[in-house]
Structures are given as C-alpha cells and as structure tokens.
GROMACS .gro file of C-alpha atoms in nm:
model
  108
    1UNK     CA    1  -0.442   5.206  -2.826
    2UNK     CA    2  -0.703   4.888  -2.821
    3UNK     CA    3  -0.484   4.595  -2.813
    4UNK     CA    4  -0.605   4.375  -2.668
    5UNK     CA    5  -0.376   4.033  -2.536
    6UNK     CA    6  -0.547   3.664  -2.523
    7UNK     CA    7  -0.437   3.518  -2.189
    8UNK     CA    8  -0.264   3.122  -2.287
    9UNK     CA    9  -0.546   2.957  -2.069
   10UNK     CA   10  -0.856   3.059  -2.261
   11UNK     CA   11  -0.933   2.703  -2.393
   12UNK     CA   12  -0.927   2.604  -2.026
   13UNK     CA   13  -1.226   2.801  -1.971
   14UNK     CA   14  -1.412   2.605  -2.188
   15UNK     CA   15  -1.332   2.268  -1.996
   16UNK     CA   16  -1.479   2.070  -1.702
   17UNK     CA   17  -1.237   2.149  -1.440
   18UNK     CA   18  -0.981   2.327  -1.640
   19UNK     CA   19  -0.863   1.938  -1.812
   20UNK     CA   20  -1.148   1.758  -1.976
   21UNK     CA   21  -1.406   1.806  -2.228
   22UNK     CA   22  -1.766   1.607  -2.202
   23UNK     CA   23  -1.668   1.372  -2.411
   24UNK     CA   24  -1.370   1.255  -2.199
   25UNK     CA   25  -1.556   1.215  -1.910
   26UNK     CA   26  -1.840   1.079  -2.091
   27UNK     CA   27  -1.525   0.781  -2.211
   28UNK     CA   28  -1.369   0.815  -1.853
   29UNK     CA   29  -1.670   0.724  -1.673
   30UNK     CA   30  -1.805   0.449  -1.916
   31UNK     CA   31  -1.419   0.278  -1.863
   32UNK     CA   32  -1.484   0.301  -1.459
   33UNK     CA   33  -1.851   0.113  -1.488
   34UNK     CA   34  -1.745  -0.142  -1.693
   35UNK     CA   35  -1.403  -0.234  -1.430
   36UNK     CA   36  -1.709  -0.173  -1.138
   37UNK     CA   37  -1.953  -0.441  -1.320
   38UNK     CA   38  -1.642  -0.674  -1.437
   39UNK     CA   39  -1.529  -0.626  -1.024
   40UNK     CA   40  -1.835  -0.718  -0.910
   41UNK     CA   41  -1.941  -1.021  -1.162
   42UNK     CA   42  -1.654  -1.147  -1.256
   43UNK     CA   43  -1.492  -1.446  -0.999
   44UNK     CA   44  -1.127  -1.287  -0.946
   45UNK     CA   45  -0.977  -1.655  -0.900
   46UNK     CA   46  -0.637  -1.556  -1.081
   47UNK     CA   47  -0.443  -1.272  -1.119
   48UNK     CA   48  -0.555  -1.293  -1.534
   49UNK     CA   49  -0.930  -1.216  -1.441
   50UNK     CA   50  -0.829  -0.936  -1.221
   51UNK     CA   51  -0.600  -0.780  -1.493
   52UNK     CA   52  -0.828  -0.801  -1.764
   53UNK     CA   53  -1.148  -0.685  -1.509
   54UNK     CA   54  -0.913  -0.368  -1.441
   55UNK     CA   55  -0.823  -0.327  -1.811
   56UNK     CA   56  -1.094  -0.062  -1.915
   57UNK     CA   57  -1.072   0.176  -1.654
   58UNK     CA   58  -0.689   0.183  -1.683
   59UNK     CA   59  -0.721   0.216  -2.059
   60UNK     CA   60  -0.929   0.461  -2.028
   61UNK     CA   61  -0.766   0.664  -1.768
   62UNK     CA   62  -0.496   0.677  -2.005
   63UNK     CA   63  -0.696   0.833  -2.312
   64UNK     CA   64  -0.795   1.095  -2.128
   65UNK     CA   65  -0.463   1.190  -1.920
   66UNK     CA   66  -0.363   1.549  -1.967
   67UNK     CA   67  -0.016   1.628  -2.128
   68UNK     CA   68   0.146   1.949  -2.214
   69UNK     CA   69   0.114   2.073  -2.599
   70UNK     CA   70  -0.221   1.839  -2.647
   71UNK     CA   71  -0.518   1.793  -2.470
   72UNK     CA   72  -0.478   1.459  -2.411
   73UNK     CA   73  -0.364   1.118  -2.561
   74UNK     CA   74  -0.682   1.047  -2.725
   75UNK     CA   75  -0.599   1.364  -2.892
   76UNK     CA   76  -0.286   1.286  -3.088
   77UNK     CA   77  -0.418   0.959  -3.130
   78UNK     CA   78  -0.672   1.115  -3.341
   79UNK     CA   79  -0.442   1.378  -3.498
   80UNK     CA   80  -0.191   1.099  -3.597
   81UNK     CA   81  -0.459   0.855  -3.766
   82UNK     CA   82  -0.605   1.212  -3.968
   83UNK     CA   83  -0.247   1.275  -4.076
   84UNK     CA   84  -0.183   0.938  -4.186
   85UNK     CA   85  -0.516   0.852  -4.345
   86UNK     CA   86  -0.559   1.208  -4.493
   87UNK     CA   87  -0.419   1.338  -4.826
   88UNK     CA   88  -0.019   1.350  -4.791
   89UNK     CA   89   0.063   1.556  -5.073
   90UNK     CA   90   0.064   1.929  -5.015
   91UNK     CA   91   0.112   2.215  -5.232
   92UNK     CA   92   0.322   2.543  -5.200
   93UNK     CA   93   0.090   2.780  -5.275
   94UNK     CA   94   0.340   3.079  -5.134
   95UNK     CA   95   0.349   3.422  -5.309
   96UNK     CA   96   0.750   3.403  -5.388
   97UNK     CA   97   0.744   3.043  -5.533
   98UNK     CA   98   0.516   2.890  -5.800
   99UNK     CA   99   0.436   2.518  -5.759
  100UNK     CA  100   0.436   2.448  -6.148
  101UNK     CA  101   0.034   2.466  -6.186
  102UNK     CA  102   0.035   2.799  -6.271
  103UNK     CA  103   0.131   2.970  -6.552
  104UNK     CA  104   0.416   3.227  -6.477
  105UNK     CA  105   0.344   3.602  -6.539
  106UNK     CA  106   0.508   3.832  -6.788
  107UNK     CA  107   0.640   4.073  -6.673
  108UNK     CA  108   0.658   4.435  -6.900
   0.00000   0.00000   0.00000
C-alpha cells in the first residue's frame, strides 16, 4: 500500500512567509522606497502631492495582496494578458471526437 497524499499547502513551502515569492517582495519593497524618497523630497503642500507621493507603495501593496485560488493580483493580471494575447483557438484533440484534421479510420 504506498500511496502517498500531497498535503494542499505544499506550494506554501516554497514561499517567504507562507504568501510571497522573491519577486513580490523584490516589487513590494521597491513600491515602499520610492513613497519613502517621494515622502521625504517631495513638499506635501496639497493633498494632490501627498496622493500621488503615496501612490506606489499603495499600488504596489495591491499587486502583491494574497487572495484565495491565485497567488496574488499580479498573478491573474499576468494570466489574463497570456490568455488574451496568446493563441485563442484550441483544438479537441479527445480520443472519442475527431476535430476534422484527421482522417477517420476504417474500421474492418
């Protein structure tokens, strides 16, 4: 009897605290310096200025939230611009069904 079960939160293991991979923090991080040096250089004289110095960490913050089903917005941002800029006709290639390519087999 060797079988063997996969526990659901293998991928976690994999991840910086259980939620985000380098690259996310690597994004993460870069957002938070940028609102830090905008904080710090910028004169926050209207409410604009202080919007638009916080707009990179809070964009980025958002990328890389978790959600359940994906790792993370940046994620099915990506997966939506490969389905939509990828090839978008698919082909049954089932073993009950031909797709018209083929030639059908005689059968004696």
């Amino acid at each position: 009897m060797n079988n063997y079960l996969i526990p659901a939160n293998t991928k976690q293991g994999k991840l910086i605290m259980g939620l985000f991979k380098p690259m996310d923090l690597i994004l993460f991080s870069t957002g938070v310096l940028i609102t830090l040096i905008l904080l710090a250089f910028v004169p926050q004289s209207s409410l604009l200025f202080t919007i638009l110095s916080l707009a990179p960490g809070l964009i980025t913050a958002f990328l890389v939230v978790p959600i359940p089903n994906y790792h993370n917005i940046l994620t099915i941002i990506m997966e939506m611009y490969e389905f939509l800029t990828h090839n978008q006709k698919y082909y049954w290639r089932g073993w009950c069904v031909t797709n018209g390519t083929s030639k059908k087999r005689i059968r004696k």
